[in-house]
Amino acid sequence: MGEVPQLETNETPSESVSYDFESLKISESTKKAIKEMGFTRMTEVQARTIPPLMAGRDVIGAAKTGSGKTLAFLIPAIEILHKLKFKPRNGTGVIVISPTRELALQILGVAKELLQYHQQTFGIVMGGANRPAEVQKITKGVNLLIATPGRLLDHLQNTKGFIYKNLKALVIDEADRILEIGFEDEMKQIIKLLPKENRQSMLFSATQTTKVEDLVRISLRQGPIYINVDEKKETATVDGLVQGYVVCDKHGILLCTDVAARGLDIPAVDWIIQYDPPDDPRDYIHRVGRTARAGGQGKSLLFLLPNELGFLRYLKHAKVPLNEYQFPANKIANVQSQLEKLVEKNYYLHESARDGFRSYLMSYTSYSLKSIFNVNNLDLQKVGKAFGFKVPPKVHITIGSSGKDSKIKKRDRNDKGSNNHFAKQRGNSLKKNNDKQWSR
């Protein structure tokens, strides 16, 4: 596989600190991305960390959450890949280790924005994700890899096509949390497996414990620069954060799955709202049984689509009387456009919404009353909008007893009025063709 040249590290960080991103000696591609992200001035941790990292020094950083440390390590990391002209065939040049999936996804979102004008590849590996898909991407070549410790160690030990011999930078983010969670042994094994020669390391930790110091000794070169922007601060959180608290009533809203339909005995529940209908009248009875207990009073509301009204016959047969409620459209706040913007811009929300969209379709295929709850009758455009998508994402789902994978794909279709309401937007245009590829 392709070898990469070595970086010169004879530059020394400037004594004077500049807070202007334009003052950084970085590529125009990175500067353009930073500008489009809306940043013009660096935070304290960025201004003090980026120059020594750009000079090739190892750095230990102590900074509060929200201080801007993600950019502080991603900008130098991306510049390393840019200067060395990393290509997929060179494998992985930078690894960022994060304690949790959520934080890893956030870092990936920032990296995606910073790399939009670069040619280098990026990706993520984390516990709970699709491992075969990760292997496929890694073997094609991921220049900037963001990972959680357990899954990274798994790939280092077991993925044959994982090229990491050209590793030039290692970032350990929130090292104290990584160790608190219990990844001490994994981190030691990871450090042993990764190449040490010509590798720059960056470690960030809010606290400096004995275990963190041990990790510093085995992962960083001698003489790292220690940067603590918080040592003279009087508070543990950033200065611009306005904080307060409110004493809440102990009563509130419980969002739950069907698991809560049985066994819960919460006194004085006022409402049971069933956004998704149950599969059986008996399940309906169990659900509404969480309210009006022991002779008390309660209310229940069931959402149904026009094509699901046949379920009322089953409820009537089970001696369950229901009244139809009407909600005036002008009384319902239209938040659709705001939600779509949030889901589009926030990578973690986008991935969560995509998973929710897929899970919803999978759940709908499991209904036993197929004559009423038929997944072929769903309007995917509106279902997608219920999860905050302007356009429904492509997803793979398994249908029927055969367990065959099916693809949800787009079909051009005008859907007037689809932006009216965020809640309960399911309809009737899903079709299935002979080769099991579904189109809306």
XYZ file of C-alpha atoms in Angstrom:
440
model
C 0.000 0.000 0.000
C 1.035 3.606 -0.503
C 3.515 5.132 1.875
C 3.279 8.782 2.885
C 6.060 11.331 3.405
C 7.038 12.664 6.819
C 6.025 16.001 8.288
C 8.628 18.520 9.307
C 8.247 19.445 13.002
C 10.905 22.108 13.358
C 8.395 24.948 13.570
C 7.949 26.401 17.028
C 4.710 27.802 18.383
C 4.494 31.554 18.554
C 4.696 33.212 21.937
C 1.974 35.732 21.100
C -1.555 34.365 20.944
C -3.837 35.419 18.095
C -7.553 34.678 18.221
C -8.262 35.226 14.535
C -8.752 32.070 12.458
C -7.328 33.947 9.461
C -3.994 34.178 11.288
C -3.569 30.398 11.262
C -1.192 28.896 8.709
C -3.722 26.403 7.421
C -5.027 25.458 3.990
C -7.538 27.632 2.179
C -9.906 24.660 2.053
C -9.991 24.491 5.847
C -10.314 28.274 6.190
C -13.238 28.285 3.772
C -14.992 25.540 5.728
C -14.428 27.333 9.053
C -15.862 30.534 7.599
C -18.946 28.715 6.322
C -19.403 27.191 9.764
C -19.725 30.736 11.077
C -16.482 30.959 13.061
C -14.169 33.970 12.822
C -12.445 34.070 16.215
C -10.903 31.228 18.161
C -11.768 30.307 21.712
C -9.048 30.284 24.364
C -8.374 26.565 24.034
C -8.235 26.791 20.226
C -5.868 29.768 20.223
C -3.482 28.097 22.669
C -3.705 24.538 21.342
C -3.760 24.767 17.535
C -0.358 26.525 17.026
C 1.733 23.954 18.976
C -0.192 21.124 17.354
C 0.484 22.655 13.932
C 4.166 22.716 14.923
C 4.070 18.961 15.491
C 4.125 18.946 19.303
C 2.258 16.477 21.491
C -0.340 18.226 23.629
C -2.249 17.504 26.830
C -5.286 19.763 26.989
C -7.543 20.501 29.939
C -10.693 22.358 28.955
C -14.346 22.563 29.894
C -17.115 21.044 27.839
C -18.256 23.620 25.299
C -14.859 25.308 25.106
C -14.310 24.463 21.434
C -11.774 21.661 21.847
C -13.264 19.607 18.984
C -12.071 22.188 16.455
C -8.835 22.509 18.442
C -7.819 18.948 17.573
C -9.665 18.425 14.273
C -8.117 21.404 12.463
C -4.482 20.260 13.041
C -5.463 16.644 12.324
C -7.048 17.548 8.993
C -4.078 19.740 8.079
C -1.758 16.766 8.610
C -3.794 14.715 6.136
C -3.894 17.641 3.695
C -0.148 18.357 3.800
C 0.737 14.706 3.324
C -1.831 14.377 0.510
C -3.430 11.326 2.089
C -5.478 9.183 -0.255
C -7.730 6.191 0.505
C -4.938 3.794 -0.510
C -2.745 5.254 2.268
C -5.233 4.028 4.862
C -5.857 5.773 8.160
C -3.684 8.769 9.040
C -5.635 10.109 12.015
C -7.601 8.269 14.700
C -9.871 10.107 17.140
C -10.967 8.043 20.141
C -14.159 9.122 21.901
C -15.749 7.650 25.053
C -19.327 7.354 23.731
C -21.284 6.878 20.518
C -23.044 10.198 21.008
C -19.823 12.182 21.315
C -18.263 10.258 18.422
C -21.210 11.196 16.197
C -20.893 14.843 17.209
C -17.198 14.829 16.306
C -18.041 13.171 12.985
C -20.521 15.943 12.231
C -17.865 18.623 12.798
C -15.284 16.666 10.777
C -17.722 16.366 7.885
C -18.102 20.154 7.752
C -14.358 20.803 8.019
C -13.537 18.289 5.275
C -16.142 19.460 2.770
C -13.480 21.113 0.551
C -10.817 18.443 1.084
C -10.323 15.179 -0.796
C -9.542 13.072 2.272
C -11.988 10.411 3.445
C -13.515 10.106 6.897
C -15.642 7.634 8.803
C -16.753 6.277 12.152
C -16.659 2.919 13.924
C -18.578 2.411 17.148
C -20.244 -0.237 19.242
C -23.757 -1.153 18.173
C -23.236 -0.071 14.561
C -23.198 -2.299 11.464
C -19.793 -3.987 11.688
C -19.707 -5.478 8.145
C -20.448 -2.012 6.727
C -17.611 -0.594 8.840
C -15.220 -3.267 7.561
C -16.165 -2.482 3.971
C -15.503 1.225 4.447
C -12.251 0.700 6.374
C -10.826 -1.598 3.702
C -11.594 1.031 1.048
C -9.550 3.526 3.070
C -10.646 5.943 5.801
C -8.088 8.738 6.283
C -9.739 10.261 9.373
C -11.311 7.643 11.622
C -13.450 8.464 14.660
C -13.995 5.549 17.019
C -15.138 4.296 20.379
C -12.471 2.209 22.174
C -14.068 -1.243 22.098
C -14.971 -1.229 18.417
C -11.616 0.297 17.434
C -9.742 -2.486 19.230
C -11.979 -5.040 17.519
C -11.064 -3.691 14.069
C -7.365 -3.364 14.920
C -7.281 -7.028 15.933
C -9.659 -8.574 13.414
C -10.102 -6.439 10.277
C -7.436 -7.628 7.840
C -7.831 -4.783 5.368
C -7.397 -2.085 8.038
C -4.312 -0.060 7.020
C -3.073 1.926 10.010
C 0.700 1.623 9.546
C 0.720 5.196 8.180
C -0.913 6.651 11.293
C 0.374 10.195 11.876
C -1.886 11.491 14.645
C -3.797 10.013 17.573
C -6.436 12.031 19.410
C -7.817 10.827 22.744
C -10.828 12.959 23.621
C -12.242 13.057 27.158
C -9.646 10.585 28.391
C -10.975 10.716 31.951
C -14.430 9.596 30.786
C -12.941 6.829 28.653
C -11.196 5.450 31.736
C -14.177 6.006 34.048
C -16.393 3.958 31.732
C -13.934 1.071 32.059
C -11.884 1.124 28.855
C -8.483 1.173 30.564
C -7.428 -2.275 29.306
C -8.734 -1.586 25.790
C -6.806 1.686 25.627
C -3.571 -0.013 26.681
C -4.032 -2.652 23.971
C -4.870 0.005 21.359
C -1.739 2.020 22.188
C 0.406 -1.131 21.888
C -1.020 -1.946 18.462
C -0.715 1.527 16.953
C 2.586 2.603 15.354
C 4.606 4.990 17.533
C 7.186 6.277 15.060
C 6.469 9.801 13.780
C 3.071 9.784 15.478
C 1.774 12.980 17.021
C -0.602 12.550 19.962
C -3.210 14.815 21.508
C -4.968 14.005 24.767
C -7.821 16.001 26.248
C -9.148 15.441 29.752
C -11.233 17.589 32.082
C -9.515 16.050 35.117
C -5.988 14.765 35.666
C -6.188 11.474 37.560
C -3.520 8.849 38.162
C -5.029 6.684 35.418
C -5.012 9.600 32.989
C -1.352 10.248 33.818
C -0.593 6.574 33.134
C -2.338 6.860 29.760
C -0.307 9.992 28.987
C 2.941 8.123 29.708
C 2.197 5.293 27.293
C 0.544 7.287 24.499
C 2.444 10.599 24.227
C 6.068 11.317 23.401
C 8.385 12.806 25.996
C 8.001 16.509 26.683
C 4.365 17.143 25.733
C 2.952 20.630 26.133
C 0.362 20.918 28.905
C -2.356 23.477 28.215
C -4.908 24.314 30.890
C -7.167 27.218 30.016
C -9.264 26.672 33.142
C -6.671 26.790 35.895
C -7.331 30.468 36.724
C -11.090 30.278 36.263
C -13.401 30.381 39.269
C -16.128 28.201 37.746
C -16.099 24.758 36.125
C -18.344 25.775 33.211
C -17.840 28.294 30.425
C -18.354 31.984 31.224
C -21.009 32.601 28.567
C -23.345 29.964 29.999
C -26.350 31.321 31.919
C -27.414 28.642 34.397
C -30.350 28.181 36.700
C -32.771 25.597 37.968
C -36.500 25.204 38.331
C -38.444 23.085 40.803
C -40.776 20.923 38.717
C -44.033 19.317 39.685
C -43.549 15.616 40.330
C -46.331 14.906 37.814
C -45.522 14.987 34.106
C -45.549 13.081 30.809
C -44.139 9.571 30.360
C -43.138 8.658 26.794
C -43.013 4.889 26.465
C -43.338 1.836 24.260
C -45.789 -1.037 24.643
C -43.691 -2.261 27.560
C -45.681 0.149 29.744
C -49.018 -1.386 28.709
C -48.895 -3.960 31.495
C -47.803 -4.001 35.090
C -47.446 -0.276 35.758
C -49.524 1.084 38.607
C -48.991 4.840 38.590
C -51.672 6.601 40.626
C -53.847 9.381 39.184
C -52.825 9.124 35.512
C -55.008 11.638 33.633
C -54.426 10.705 29.976
C -53.368 7.702 27.906
C -52.456 8.897 24.397
C -51.853 6.145 21.838
C -49.979 7.722 18.950
C -49.614 4.300 17.323
C -52.608 1.952 17.594
C -52.252 -1.422 19.315
C -52.244 -4.696 17.422
C -55.200 -6.168 19.252
C -58.242 -4.936 21.259
C -56.847 -6.751 24.294
C -53.681 -4.666 24.039
C -55.840 -1.547 23.818
C -57.617 -2.521 27.028
C -54.289 -3.096 28.792
C -52.981 0.272 27.603
C -55.966 2.310 28.784
C -55.932 0.325 32.001
C -53.071 2.533 33.204
C -55.652 5.262 33.936
C -59.017 5.383 35.752
C -57.725 2.787 38.192
C -59.468 1.794 41.425
C -62.679 3.622 40.520
C -60.887 6.830 39.501
C -61.331 9.013 36.431
C -59.200 9.130 33.285
C -59.170 9.864 29.554
C -57.817 7.993 26.536
C -57.074 9.163 22.998
C -56.276 6.906 20.032
C -54.828 8.236 16.758
C -56.063 6.459 13.612
C -55.568 7.053 9.897
C -58.602 6.868 7.589
C -57.435 3.477 6.314
C -57.099 2.245 9.915
C -60.707 2.965 10.924
C -61.540 -0.713 10.491
C -59.866 -1.246 13.871
C -62.927 0.390 15.463
C -64.993 -2.662 14.473
C -62.690 -4.885 16.487
C -62.909 -2.533 19.461
C -66.695 -2.460 19.223
C -66.791 -6.256 19.117
C -64.633 -6.225 22.272
C -67.215 -3.890 23.894
C -64.938 -0.855 23.871
C -66.940 2.353 23.168
C -65.070 5.285 21.575
C -66.114 8.807 20.615
C -64.545 10.664 17.693
C -62.725 13.892 18.594
C -62.109 16.783 16.224
C -59.081 19.086 16.506
C -59.212 22.480 14.739
C -56.209 22.808 12.428
C -55.707 26.474 13.308
C -55.087 25.533 16.928
C -52.137 23.266 16.110
C -48.709 24.923 15.938
C -46.860 24.316 12.667
C -43.297 23.396 13.663
C -42.535 21.232 10.629
C -40.042 23.549 8.923
C -38.098 24.158 12.153
C -37.855 20.427 12.832
C -36.702 19.699 9.292
C -33.934 22.296 9.647
C -32.795 20.777 12.954
C -32.696 17.238 11.569
C -30.905 18.382 8.404
C -28.157 20.311 10.216
C -27.550 18.084 13.252
C -25.802 14.855 12.250
C -26.729 13.009 15.453
C -30.402 14.004 15.157
C -30.370 13.017 11.477
C -29.004 9.542 12.245
C -31.426 9.090 15.161
C -34.355 10.163 12.972
C -33.252 7.755 10.244
C -33.071 4.889 12.743
C -36.495 5.861 14.081
C -37.953 5.990 10.568
C -36.647 2.520 9.811
C -37.811 1.117 13.170
C -41.273 2.574 12.624
C -41.620 0.852 9.241
C -40.321 -2.407 10.690
C -42.818 -2.146 13.538
C -45.676 -1.481 11.138
C -44.871 -4.612 9.142
C -45.282 -6.662 12.338
C -49.003 -5.879 12.786
C -51.072 -9.066 12.604
C -54.204 -7.260 11.343
C -52.786 -6.811 7.832
C -56.190 -5.896 6.369
C -56.160 -2.754 8.535
C -52.508 -2.028 9.310
C -50.966 -2.666 5.908
C -47.501 -1.192 5.412
C -48.234 -0.990 1.679
C -50.795 1.714 2.442
C -48.389 4.060 4.201
C -47.476 7.369 2.594
C -43.708 7.411 3.061
C -43.486 11.120 2.259
C -45.644 11.921 5.267
C -44.084 9.279 7.481
C -40.703 10.810 6.674
C -41.978 14.254 7.614
C -43.157 12.873 10.939
C -39.487 12.141 11.630
C -38.326 15.569 10.448
C -37.234 14.700 6.894
C -37.985 16.819 3.849
C -37.348 13.709 1.759
C -37.618 10.217 3.305
C -34.242 8.459 3.586
C -33.478 5.171 1.868
C -33.660 2.331 4.380
C -33.444 -1.453 4.325
C -36.173 -3.387 6.092
C -37.076 -7.062 6.376
C -40.628 -8.085 5.485
C -42.618 -11.263 5.678
C -41.639 -14.703 6.893
C -38.916 -15.040 4.266
C -36.824 -12.401 6.021
C -35.746 -10.906 2.706
C -34.240 -7.448 2.760
C -36.251 -4.760 1.009
C -35.287 -1.253 -0.011
C -37.411 1.790 0.584
C -36.730 4.040 -2.398
C -37.962 7.424 -3.537
C -40.481 8.080 -6.281
C -41.259 11.573 -7.526
C -44.682 12.537 -6.277
C -46.422 15.831 -5.569
C -47.927 15.793 -2.115
C -49.802 18.998 -1.468
C -50.420 19.845 2.130
C -47.780 17.468 3.452
C -46.261 20.249 5.560
C -49.439 20.950 7.519
C -48.721 19.078 10.716
C -45.812 17.194 12.209
C -47.941 14.692 14.118
C -49.579 11.613 12.592
C -48.553 12.057 8.985
C -49.144 8.623 7.509
C -51.096 7.978 4.321
C -51.668 5.601 1.440
C -49.148 5.411 -1.371
C -46.610 2.663 -0.602
C -46.437 0.076 -3.410
C -44.476 -3.159 -3.666
C -43.234 -4.533 -6.973
C -42.149 -8.027 -7.939
C -38.478 -7.721 -7.030
C -39.271 -6.605 -3.457
C -38.125 -3.024 -3.980
C -40.633 -0.658 -2.471
C -41.351 2.806 -3.808
C -43.489 5.542 -2.454
